Coordinates of C-alpha atoms in Angstrom, one line a residue:
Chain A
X935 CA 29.0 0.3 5.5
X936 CA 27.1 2.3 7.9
X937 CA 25.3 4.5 5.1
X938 CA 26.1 7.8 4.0
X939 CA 23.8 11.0 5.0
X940 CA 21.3 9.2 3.1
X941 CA 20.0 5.6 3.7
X942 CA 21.7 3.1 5.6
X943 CA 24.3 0.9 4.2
X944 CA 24.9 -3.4 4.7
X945 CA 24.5 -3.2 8.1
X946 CA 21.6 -0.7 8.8
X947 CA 19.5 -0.3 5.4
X948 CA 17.2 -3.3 6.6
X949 CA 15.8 -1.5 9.8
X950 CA 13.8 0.7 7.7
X951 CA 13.7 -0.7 4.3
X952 CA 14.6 -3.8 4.0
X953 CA 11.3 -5.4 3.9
X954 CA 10.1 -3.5 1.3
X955 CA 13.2 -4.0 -0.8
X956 CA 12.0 -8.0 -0.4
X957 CA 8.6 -7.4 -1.4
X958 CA 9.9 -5.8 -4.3
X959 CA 12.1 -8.4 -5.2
X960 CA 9.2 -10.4 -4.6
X961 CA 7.3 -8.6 -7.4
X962 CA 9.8 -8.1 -10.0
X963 CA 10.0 -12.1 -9.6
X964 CA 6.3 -12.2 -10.9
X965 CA 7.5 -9.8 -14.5
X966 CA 6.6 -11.9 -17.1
X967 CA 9.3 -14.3 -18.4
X968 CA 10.1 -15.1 -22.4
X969 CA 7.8 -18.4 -21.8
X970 CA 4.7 -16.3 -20.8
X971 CA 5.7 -14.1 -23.7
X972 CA 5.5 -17.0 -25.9
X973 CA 2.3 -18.7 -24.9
X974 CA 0.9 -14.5 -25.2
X975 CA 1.6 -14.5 -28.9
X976 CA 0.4 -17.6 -29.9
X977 CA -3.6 -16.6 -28.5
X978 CA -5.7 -15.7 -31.2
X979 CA -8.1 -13.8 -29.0
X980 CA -7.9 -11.1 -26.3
X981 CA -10.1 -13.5 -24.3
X982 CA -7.0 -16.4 -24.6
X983 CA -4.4 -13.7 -23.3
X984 CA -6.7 -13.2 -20.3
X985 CA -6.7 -17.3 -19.4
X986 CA -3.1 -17.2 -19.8
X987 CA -2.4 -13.7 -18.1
X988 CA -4.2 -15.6 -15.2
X989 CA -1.6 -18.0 -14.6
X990 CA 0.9 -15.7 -14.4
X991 CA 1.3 -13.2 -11.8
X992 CA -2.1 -11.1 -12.5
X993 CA -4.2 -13.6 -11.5
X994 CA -7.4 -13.2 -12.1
X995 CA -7.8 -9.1 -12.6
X996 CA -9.5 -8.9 -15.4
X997 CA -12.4 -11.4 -13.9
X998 CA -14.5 -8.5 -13.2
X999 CA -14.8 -6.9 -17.2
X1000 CA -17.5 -7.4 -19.7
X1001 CA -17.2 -10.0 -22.3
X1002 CA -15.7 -8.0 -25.2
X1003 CA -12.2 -7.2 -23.9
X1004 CA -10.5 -4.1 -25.2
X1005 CA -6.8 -3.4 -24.9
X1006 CA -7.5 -0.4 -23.5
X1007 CA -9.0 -2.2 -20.4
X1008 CA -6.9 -4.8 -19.9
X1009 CA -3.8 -2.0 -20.1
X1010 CA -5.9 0.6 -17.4
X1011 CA -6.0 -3.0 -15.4
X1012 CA -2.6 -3.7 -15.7
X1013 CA -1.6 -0.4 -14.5
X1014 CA -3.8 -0.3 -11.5
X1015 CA -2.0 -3.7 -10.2
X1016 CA 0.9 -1.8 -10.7
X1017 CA -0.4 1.5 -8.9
X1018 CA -1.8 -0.4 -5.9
X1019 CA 1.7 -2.2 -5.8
X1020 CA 3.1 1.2 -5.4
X1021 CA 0.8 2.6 -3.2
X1022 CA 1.1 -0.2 -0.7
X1023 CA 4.9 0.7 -0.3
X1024 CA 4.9 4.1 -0.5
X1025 CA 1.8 4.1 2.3
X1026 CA 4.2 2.7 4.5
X1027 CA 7.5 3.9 3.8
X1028 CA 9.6 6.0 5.7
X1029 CA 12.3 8.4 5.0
X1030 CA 14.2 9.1 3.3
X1031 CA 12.2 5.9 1.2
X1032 CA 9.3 7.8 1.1
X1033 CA 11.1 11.0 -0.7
X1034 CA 12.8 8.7 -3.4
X1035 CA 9.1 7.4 -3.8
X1036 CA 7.8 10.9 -4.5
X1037 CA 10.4 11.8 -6.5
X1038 CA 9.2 8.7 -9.1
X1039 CA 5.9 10.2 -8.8
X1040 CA 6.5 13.7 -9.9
X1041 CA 7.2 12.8 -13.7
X1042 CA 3.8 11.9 -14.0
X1043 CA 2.4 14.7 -12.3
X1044 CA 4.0 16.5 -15.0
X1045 CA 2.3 14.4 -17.8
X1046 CA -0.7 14.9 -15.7
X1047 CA -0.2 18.9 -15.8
X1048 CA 0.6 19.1 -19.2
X1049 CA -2.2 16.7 -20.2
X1050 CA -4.8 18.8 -18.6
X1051 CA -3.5 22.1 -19.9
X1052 CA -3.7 20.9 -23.3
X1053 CA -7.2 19.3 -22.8
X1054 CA -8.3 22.9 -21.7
X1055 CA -7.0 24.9 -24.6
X1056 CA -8.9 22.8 -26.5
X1057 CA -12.0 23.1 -24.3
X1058 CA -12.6 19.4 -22.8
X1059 CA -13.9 18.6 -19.7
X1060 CA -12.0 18.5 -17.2
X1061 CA -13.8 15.1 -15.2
X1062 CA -13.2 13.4 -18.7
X1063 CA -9.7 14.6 -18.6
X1064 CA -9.3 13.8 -14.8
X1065 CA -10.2 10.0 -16.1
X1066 CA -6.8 10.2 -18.5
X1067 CA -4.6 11.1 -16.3
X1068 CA -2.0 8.9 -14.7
X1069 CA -2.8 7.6 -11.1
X1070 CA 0.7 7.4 -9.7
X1071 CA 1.1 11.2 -11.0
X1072 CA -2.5 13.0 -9.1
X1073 CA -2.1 15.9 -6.7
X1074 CA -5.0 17.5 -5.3
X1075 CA -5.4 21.0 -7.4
X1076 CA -5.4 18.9 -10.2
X1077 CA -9.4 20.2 -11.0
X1078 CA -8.4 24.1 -10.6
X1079 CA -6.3 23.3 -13.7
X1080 CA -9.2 24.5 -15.5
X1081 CA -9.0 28.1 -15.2
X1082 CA -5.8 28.6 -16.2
X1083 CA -4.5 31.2 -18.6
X1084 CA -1.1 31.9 -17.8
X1085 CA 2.1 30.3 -16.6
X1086 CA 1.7 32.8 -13.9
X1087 CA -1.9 31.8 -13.3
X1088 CA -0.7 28.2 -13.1
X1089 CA 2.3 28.7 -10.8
X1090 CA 0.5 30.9 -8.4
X1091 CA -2.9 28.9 -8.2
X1092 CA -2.1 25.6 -9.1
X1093 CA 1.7 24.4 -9.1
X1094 CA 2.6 26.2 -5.5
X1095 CA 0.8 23.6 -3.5
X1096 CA 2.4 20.9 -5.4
X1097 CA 5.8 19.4 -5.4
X1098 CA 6.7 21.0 -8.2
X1099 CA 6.3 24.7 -7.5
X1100 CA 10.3 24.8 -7.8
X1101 CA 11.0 23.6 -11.1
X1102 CA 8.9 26.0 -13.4
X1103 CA 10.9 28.7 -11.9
X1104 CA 12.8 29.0 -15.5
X1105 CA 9.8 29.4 -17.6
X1106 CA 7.8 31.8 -15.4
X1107 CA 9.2 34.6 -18.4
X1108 CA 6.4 32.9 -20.8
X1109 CA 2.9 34.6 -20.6
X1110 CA 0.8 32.8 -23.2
X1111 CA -0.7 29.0 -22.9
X1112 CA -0.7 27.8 -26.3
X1113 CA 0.4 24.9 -28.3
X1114 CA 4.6 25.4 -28.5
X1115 CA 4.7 26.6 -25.5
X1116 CA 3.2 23.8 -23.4
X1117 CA 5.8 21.6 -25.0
X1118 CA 8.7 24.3 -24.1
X1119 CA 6.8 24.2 -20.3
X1120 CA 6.8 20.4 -19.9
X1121 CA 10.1 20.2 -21.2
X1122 CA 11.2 22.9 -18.7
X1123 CA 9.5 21.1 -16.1
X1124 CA 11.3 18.2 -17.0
X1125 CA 14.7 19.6 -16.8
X1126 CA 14.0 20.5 -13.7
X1127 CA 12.7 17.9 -12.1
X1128 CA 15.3 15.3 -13.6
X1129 CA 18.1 17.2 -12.0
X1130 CA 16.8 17.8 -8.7
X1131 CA 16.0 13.8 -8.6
X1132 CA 19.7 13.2 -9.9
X1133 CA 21.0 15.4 -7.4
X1134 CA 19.2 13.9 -4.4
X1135 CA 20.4 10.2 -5.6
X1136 CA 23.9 11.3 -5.0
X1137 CA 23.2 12.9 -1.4
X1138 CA 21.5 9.4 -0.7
X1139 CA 24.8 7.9 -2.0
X1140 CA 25.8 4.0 -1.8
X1141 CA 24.4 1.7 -4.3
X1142 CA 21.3 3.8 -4.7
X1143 CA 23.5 6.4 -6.3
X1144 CA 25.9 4.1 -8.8
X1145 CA 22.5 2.4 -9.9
X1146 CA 20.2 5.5 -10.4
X1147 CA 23.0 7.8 -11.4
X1148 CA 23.5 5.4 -14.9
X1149 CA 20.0 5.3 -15.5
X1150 CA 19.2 8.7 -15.0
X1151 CA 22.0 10.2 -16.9
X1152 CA 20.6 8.0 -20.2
X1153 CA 17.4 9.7 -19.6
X1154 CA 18.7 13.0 -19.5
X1155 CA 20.7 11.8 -22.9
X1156 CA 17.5 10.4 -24.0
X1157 CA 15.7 13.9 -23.7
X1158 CA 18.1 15.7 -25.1
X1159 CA 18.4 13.5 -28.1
X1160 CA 14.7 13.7 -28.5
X1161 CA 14.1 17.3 -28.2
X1162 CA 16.4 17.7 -31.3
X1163 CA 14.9 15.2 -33.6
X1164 CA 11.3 17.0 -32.7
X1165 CA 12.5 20.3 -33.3
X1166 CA 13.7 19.7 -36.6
X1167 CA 11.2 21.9 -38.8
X1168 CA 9.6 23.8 -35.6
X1169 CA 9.7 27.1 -34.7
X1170 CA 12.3 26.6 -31.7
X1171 CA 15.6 28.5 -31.8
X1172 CA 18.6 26.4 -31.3
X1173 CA 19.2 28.9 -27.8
X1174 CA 15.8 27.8 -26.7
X1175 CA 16.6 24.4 -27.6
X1176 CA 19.8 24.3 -26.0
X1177 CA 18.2 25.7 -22.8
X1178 CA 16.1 22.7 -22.7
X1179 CA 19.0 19.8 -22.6
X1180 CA 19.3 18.5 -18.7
X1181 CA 22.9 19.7 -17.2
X1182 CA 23.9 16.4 -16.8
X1183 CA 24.3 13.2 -18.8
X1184 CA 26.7 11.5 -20.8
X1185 CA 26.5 13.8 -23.5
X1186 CA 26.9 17.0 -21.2
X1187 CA 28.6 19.3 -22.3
X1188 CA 30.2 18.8 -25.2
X1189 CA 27.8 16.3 -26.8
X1190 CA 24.8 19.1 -26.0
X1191 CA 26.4 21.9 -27.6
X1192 CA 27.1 20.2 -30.7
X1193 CA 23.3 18.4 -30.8
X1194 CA 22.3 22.2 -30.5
X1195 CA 23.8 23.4 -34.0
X1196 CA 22.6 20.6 -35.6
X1197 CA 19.6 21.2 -38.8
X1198 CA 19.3 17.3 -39.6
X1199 CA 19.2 13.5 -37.7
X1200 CA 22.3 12.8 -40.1
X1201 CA 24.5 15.3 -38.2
X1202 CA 22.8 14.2 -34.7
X1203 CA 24.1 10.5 -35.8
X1204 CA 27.2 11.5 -36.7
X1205 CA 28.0 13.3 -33.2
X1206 CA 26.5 10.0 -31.6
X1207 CA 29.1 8.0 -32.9
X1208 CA 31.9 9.9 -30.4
X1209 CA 29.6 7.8 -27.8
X1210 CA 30.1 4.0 -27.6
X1211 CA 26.4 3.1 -25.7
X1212 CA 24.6 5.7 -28.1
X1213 CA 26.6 4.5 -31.2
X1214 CA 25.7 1.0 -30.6
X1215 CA 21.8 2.0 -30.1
X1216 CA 22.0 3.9 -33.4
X1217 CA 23.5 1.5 -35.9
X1218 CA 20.9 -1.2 -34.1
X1219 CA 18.3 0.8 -35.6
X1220 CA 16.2 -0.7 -38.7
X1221 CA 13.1 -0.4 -40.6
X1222 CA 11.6 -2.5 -37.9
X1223 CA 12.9 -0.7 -35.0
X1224 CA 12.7 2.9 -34.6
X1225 CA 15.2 4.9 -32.2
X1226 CA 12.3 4.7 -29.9
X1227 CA 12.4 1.2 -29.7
X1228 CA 16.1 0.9 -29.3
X1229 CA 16.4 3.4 -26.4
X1230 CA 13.4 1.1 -24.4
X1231 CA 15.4 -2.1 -24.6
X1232 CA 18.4 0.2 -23.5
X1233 CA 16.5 1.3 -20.9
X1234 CA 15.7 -2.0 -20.0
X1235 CA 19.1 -3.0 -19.8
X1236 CA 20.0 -0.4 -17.3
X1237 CA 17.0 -1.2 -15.2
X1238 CA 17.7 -5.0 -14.7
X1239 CA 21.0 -4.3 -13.5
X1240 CA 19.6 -2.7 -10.5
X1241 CA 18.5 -5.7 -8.8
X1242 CA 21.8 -7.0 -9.1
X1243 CA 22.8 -5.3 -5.6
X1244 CA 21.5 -5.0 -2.4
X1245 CA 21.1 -2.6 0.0
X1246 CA 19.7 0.4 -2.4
X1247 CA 17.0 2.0 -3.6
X1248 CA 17.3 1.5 -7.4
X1249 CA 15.3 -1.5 -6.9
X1250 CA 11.9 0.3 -6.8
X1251 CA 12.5 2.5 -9.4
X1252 CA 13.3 0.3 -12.2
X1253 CA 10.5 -2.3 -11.0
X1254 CA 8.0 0.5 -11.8
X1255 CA 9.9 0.9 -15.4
X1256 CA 10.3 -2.5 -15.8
X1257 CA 6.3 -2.9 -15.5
X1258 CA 5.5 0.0 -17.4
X1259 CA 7.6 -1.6 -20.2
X1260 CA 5.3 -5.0 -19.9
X1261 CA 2.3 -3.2 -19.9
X1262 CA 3.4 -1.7 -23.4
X1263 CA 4.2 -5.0 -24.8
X1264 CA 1.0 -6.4 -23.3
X1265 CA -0.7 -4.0 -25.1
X1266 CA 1.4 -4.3 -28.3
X1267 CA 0.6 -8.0 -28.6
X1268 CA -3.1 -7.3 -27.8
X1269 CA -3.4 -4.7 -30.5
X1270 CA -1.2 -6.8 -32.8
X1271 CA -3.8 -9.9 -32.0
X1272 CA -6.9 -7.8 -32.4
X1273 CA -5.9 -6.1 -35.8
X1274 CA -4.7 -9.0 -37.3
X1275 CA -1.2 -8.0 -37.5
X1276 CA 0.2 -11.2 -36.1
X1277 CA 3.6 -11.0 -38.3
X1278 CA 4.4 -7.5 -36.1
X1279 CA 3.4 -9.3 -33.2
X1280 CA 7.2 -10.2 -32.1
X1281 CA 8.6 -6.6 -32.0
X1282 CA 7.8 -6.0 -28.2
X1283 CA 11.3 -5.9 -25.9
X1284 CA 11.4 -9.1 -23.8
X1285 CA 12.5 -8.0 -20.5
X1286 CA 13.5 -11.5 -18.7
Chain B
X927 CA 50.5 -1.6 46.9
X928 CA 52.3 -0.6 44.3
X929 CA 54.2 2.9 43.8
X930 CA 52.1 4.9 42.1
X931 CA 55.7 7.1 41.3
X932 CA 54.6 10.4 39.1
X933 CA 50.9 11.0 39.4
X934 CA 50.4 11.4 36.0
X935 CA 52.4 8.8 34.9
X936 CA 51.1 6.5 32.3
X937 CA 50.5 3.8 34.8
X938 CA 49.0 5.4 36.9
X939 CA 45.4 4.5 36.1
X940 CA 46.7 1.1 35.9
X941 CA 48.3 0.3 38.8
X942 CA 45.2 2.1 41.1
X943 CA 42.7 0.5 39.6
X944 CA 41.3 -2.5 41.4
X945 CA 42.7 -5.5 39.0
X946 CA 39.7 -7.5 39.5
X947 CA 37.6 -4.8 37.7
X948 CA 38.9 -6.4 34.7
X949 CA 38.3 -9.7 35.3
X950 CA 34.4 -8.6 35.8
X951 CA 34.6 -6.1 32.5
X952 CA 35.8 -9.6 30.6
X953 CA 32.8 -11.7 31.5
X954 CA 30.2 -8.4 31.0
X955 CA 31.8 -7.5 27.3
X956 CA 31.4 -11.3 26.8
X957 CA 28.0 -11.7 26.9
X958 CA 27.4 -8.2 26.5
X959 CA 28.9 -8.0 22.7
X960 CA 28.2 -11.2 21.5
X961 CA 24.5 -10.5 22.3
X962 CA 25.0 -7.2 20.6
X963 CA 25.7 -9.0 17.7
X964 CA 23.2 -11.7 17.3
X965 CA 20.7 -9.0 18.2
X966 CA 21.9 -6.8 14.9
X967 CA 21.9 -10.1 13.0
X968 CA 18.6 -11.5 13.8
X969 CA 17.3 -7.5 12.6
X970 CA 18.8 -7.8 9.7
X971 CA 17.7 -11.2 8.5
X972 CA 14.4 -11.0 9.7
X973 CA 12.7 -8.3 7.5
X974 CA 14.4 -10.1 4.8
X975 CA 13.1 -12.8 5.5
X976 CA 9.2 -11.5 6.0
X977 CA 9.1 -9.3 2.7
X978 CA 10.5 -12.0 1.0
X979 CA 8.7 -14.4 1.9
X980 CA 5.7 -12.8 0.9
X981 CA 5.1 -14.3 -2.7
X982 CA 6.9 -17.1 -1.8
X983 CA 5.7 -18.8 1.2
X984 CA 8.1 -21.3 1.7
X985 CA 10.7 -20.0 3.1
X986 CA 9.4 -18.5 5.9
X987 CA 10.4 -21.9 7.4
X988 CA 13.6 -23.0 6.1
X989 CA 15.1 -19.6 6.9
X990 CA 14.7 -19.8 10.7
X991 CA 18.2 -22.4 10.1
X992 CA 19.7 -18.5 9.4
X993 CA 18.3 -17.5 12.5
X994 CA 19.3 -20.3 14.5
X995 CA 23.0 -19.6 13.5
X996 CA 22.6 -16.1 14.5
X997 CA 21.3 -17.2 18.0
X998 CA 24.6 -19.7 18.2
X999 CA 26.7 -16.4 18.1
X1000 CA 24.9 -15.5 21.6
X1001 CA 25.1 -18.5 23.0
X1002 CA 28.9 -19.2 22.7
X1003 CA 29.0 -15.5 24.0
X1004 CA 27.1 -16.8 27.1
X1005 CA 29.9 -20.0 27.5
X1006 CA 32.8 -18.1 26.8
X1007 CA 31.0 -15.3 29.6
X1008 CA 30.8 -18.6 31.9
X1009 CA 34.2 -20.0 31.2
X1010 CA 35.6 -16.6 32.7
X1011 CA 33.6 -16.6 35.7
X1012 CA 34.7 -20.2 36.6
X1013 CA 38.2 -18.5 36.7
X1014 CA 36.7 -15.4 39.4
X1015 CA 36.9 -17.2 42.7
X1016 CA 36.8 -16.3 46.3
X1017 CA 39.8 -15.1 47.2
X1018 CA 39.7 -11.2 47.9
X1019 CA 43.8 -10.4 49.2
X1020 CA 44.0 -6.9 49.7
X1021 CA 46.5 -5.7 48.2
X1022 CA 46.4 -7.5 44.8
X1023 CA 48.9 -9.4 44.4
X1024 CA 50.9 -9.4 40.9
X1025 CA 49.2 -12.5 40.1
X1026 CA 46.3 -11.3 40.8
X1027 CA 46.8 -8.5 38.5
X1028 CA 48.4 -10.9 35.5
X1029 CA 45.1 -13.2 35.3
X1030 CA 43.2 -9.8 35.8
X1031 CA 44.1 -9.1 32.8
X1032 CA 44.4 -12.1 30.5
X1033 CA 40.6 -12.6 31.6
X1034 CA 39.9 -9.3 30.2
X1035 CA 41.6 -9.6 26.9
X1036 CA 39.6 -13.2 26.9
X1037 CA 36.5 -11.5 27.2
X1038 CA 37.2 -9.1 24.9
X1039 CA 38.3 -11.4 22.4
X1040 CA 35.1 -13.5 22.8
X1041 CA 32.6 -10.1 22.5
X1042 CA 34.7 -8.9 19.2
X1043 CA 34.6 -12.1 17.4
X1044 CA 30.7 -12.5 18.8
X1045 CA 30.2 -8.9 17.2
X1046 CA 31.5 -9.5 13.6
X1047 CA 30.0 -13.0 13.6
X1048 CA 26.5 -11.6 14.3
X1049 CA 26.9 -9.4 11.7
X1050 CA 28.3 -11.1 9.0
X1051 CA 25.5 -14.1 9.4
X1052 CA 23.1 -11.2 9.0
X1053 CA 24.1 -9.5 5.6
X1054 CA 24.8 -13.1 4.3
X1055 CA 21.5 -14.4 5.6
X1056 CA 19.4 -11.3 3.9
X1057 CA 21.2 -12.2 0.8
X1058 CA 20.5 -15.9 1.3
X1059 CA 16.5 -14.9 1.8
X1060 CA 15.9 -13.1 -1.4
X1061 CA 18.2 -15.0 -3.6
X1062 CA 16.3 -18.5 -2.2
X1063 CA 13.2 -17.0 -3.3
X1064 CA 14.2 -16.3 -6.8
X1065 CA 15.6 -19.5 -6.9
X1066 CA 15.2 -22.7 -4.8
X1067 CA 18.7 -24.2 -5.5
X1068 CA 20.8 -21.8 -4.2
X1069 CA 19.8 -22.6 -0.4
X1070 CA 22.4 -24.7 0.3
X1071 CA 25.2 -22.8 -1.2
X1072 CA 24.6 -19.6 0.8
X1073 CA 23.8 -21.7 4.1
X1074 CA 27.6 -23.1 3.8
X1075 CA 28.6 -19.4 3.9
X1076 CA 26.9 -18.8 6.4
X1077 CA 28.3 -21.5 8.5
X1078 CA 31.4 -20.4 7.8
X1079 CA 30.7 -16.9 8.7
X1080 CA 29.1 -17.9 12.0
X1081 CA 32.1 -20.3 12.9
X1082 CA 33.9 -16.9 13.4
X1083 CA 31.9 -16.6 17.0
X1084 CA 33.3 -20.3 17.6
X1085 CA 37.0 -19.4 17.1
X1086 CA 36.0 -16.5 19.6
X1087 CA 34.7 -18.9 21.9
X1088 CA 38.1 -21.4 21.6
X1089 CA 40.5 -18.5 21.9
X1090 CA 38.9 -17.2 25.3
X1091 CA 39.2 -20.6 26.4
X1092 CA 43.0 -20.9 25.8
X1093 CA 43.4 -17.7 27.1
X1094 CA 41.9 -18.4 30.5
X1095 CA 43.6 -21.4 31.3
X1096 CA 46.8 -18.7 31.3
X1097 CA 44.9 -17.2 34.5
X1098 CA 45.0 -18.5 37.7
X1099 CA 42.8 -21.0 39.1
X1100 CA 40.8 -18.9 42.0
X1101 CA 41.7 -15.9 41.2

């Protein structure tokens, strides 16, 4: 009623929030709809999806480009809507708003990390890789990435000043940067970062927590489901796996130390099946839809339901996934329309 | 004036006490919590109201009907606050008299009644009103429907308002 330790509840979560909760109310009402959908896949050309993308919401953002439109462009323009959406809350959020704000952020800082590491070992620049890196996830070191060697090197120069100095604490035993073990690192890093932001939605409490507690236990699940498929046929032990599965979730603990024995996606399927949500994704699974697919429209599932309360902060997370997932089918359908592929053009995951 | 018998009695704050105290707390707590009330209601709708209203512009102006009920709730706080005052009169006997002390106290419990039900009305028009806001701008045709639950939440703060009236006409005229 009055809010736990957190944010307020009915009768006090407006003082500091509640405009923003309306403005992004205001914004999920501009995600497209099945009818824009419709009219997308119909355009023959990327220049017809960027007349009808102008009646919609976008308006006219792509007015500004040169004549021949690539998907690339009109997804980098899709995303900086989104960004400067983002940016205009979180610039005037307060607390504790403005901490569930950075916590959405700090997954892509660790894309970001990860993505510069990588461009380094294989000596590219680091401007060019600057340019690749997601907006909402950019923290000021992000240059000195450069020089590094080491996962000691890149705590002590790099991650300290940044929000995510505590969460590499369990992989400062690696020394080398190389190929496996950026994976292990930004799977680490992961881990890490997922609980912390689980564990801070249930000190916030309320609706914030029964919203963002469901959706961030399925991506905990999600992790761990993927780690195993990928490390079929790599050189990661089934310890070291097992280390990397988030202590949380749905399929914690039981389900984790069962998906840590197993040698093929059979067996994974199998211990699935003890799980009604993931047994229902599996057997929805086809030749047209891979797991991937499935766990995205279960995703976006778990995100709409968060704008069926008030009074929490679940709100502005799922609008950002809920975005992020039109921006991919935006750029499915473009791809599909500029290939030529028009019969795969229907496999995007309609959101409203 | 009346025994004050064991000096820490249980009546003994009551009986010492000036009865007309009371009658003054009643018309304060009136006004006082019914305004307290509104005010917390007009908060809450309000930024609702403005970040909603931000992609959809128009119902910056049929939303001020939510605002008008919250304002209602303080007004009937200000009659029921006036209806007890008509009761205070001139007459200042020394000691109070037993009636003096009876309509004391039913003014009181009038006031109090009025500033409680003023309280939870404000409120209540609030929540619903924020709700009303952002489900109007989704969609047009649910206006209506929320604004009857709103009327029914802000008719609370009338029953407030009728019940301090009954219960004054207990007290003596001139108190």
């Amino acid at each position: 009623m009055f809010g736990t330790r957190g944010h307020g509840g009915i009768f006090t979560f407006n003082r500091n929030d509640g405009y923003f909760e309306a403005l992004v109310r205001g914004y999920r009402a501009g995600i497209l709809t099945q009818a824009d959908y419709a009219n997308l896949i119909q355009c023959d050309a990327l220049e017809d999806m960027k007349l009808h993308l102008a009646q919609t919401d976008y308006g006219d953002f792509l007015a500004n480009e040169p004549s021949p439109l690539h998907t690339t462009t009109i997804a980098e323009k899709c995303l900086e809507r989104l960004v400067n959406e983002f940016v205009h809350i979180r610039n005037q959020a307060v607390e504790p708003l403005a901490t569930f704000l950075d916590y959405i952020t700090y997954g892509y800082m660790i894309d970001n990390v990860v993505l510069l590491i990588t461009g380094t070992l294989h000596d590219r620049d680091v401007t060019e890789l600057i340019e690749k890196c997601h907006p909402l996830g950019f923290f000021k070191s992000m240059a000195t990435l450069s020089a590094v060697h080491s996962v000691a090197e890149l705590y002590n120069t790099v991650l300290i000043d940044t929000p995510l100095a505590p969460y590499i604490q369990n992989c400062l035993l690696e020394e080398e940067l190389d190929e496996m073990n950026i994976e292990v690192i930004r799977n680490t890093l992961y881990k890490a970062y997922l609980e912390d932001f689980y564990n801070y939605c249930k000190e916030l409490g309320g609706e914030t927590e029964m919203i963002m507690s469901d959706i961030l236990q399925f991506e905990a699940d999600r992790r761990a489901i993927n780690i195993t498929i990928n490390s079929f046929g790599t050189e990661l032990t089934k310890d070291d796996r097992e280390l990397l599965y988030p202590n949380f979730g749905v399929l914690y603990p039981e389900g984790t130390s069962k998906l840590a024995k197993t040698d093929d996606i059979d067996q994974v399927k199998e211990i699935l099946n003890a799980y009604v949500a993931y047994r229902d994704i599996i057997s929805d699974t086809s030749a047209e839809k891979s797991l991937e697919d499935a766990f995205f429209e279960y995703e976006v599932k778990l995100n709409k339901m968060a704008f069926q309360t008030q009074f929490g902060y679940g709100v502005f997370y799922s609008y950002i996934k809920l975005r992020e997932q039109e921006i991919r089918n935006i750029v499915w359908i473009a791809e599909c329309i500029s290939q030529q592929m028009k019969s795969k053009v229907n496999q995007f995951i309609p959101i409203f | 004036m009346a025994d004050p018998g064991v000096i820490w009695g249980s009546t003994f704050f009551l009986v010492t006490l000036n009865p007309r105290i009371w009658a003054g707390l009643g018309v304060g707590l009136a006004m006082g919590m019914s305004g307290i009330g509104a005010a917390w209601g007009f908060a809450i709708i309000g930024t609702s109201m403005l970040g909603a209203s931000v992609r959809v512009p128009r119902i910056s102006s049929k939303h001020l009907i939510s605002i008008i009920f919250c304002e209602a709730v303080a007004i009937f706080g200000i009659i029921s606050g006036l209806v007890i005052l008509s009761r205070i009169g001139n007459n200042v006997v020394e000691p109070p008299t037993p009636t003096d002390f009876k309509s004391s106290y039913i003014l009181f419990a009038s006031g109090v009644t009025a500033g409680i039900c003023g309280i939870v009305s404000g409120l209540s028009v609030g929540v619903v009103g924020s709700g009303c806001a952002l489900a109007d701008a989704m969609n047009g045709s649910l206006f209506v429907k929320l604004l009857v639950i709103e009327i029914f939440a802000s008719a609370l703060a009338l029953f407030g308002l009728i019940s301090a009236m009954l219960l004054t006409t207990k007290a003596s005229v001139d108190m």
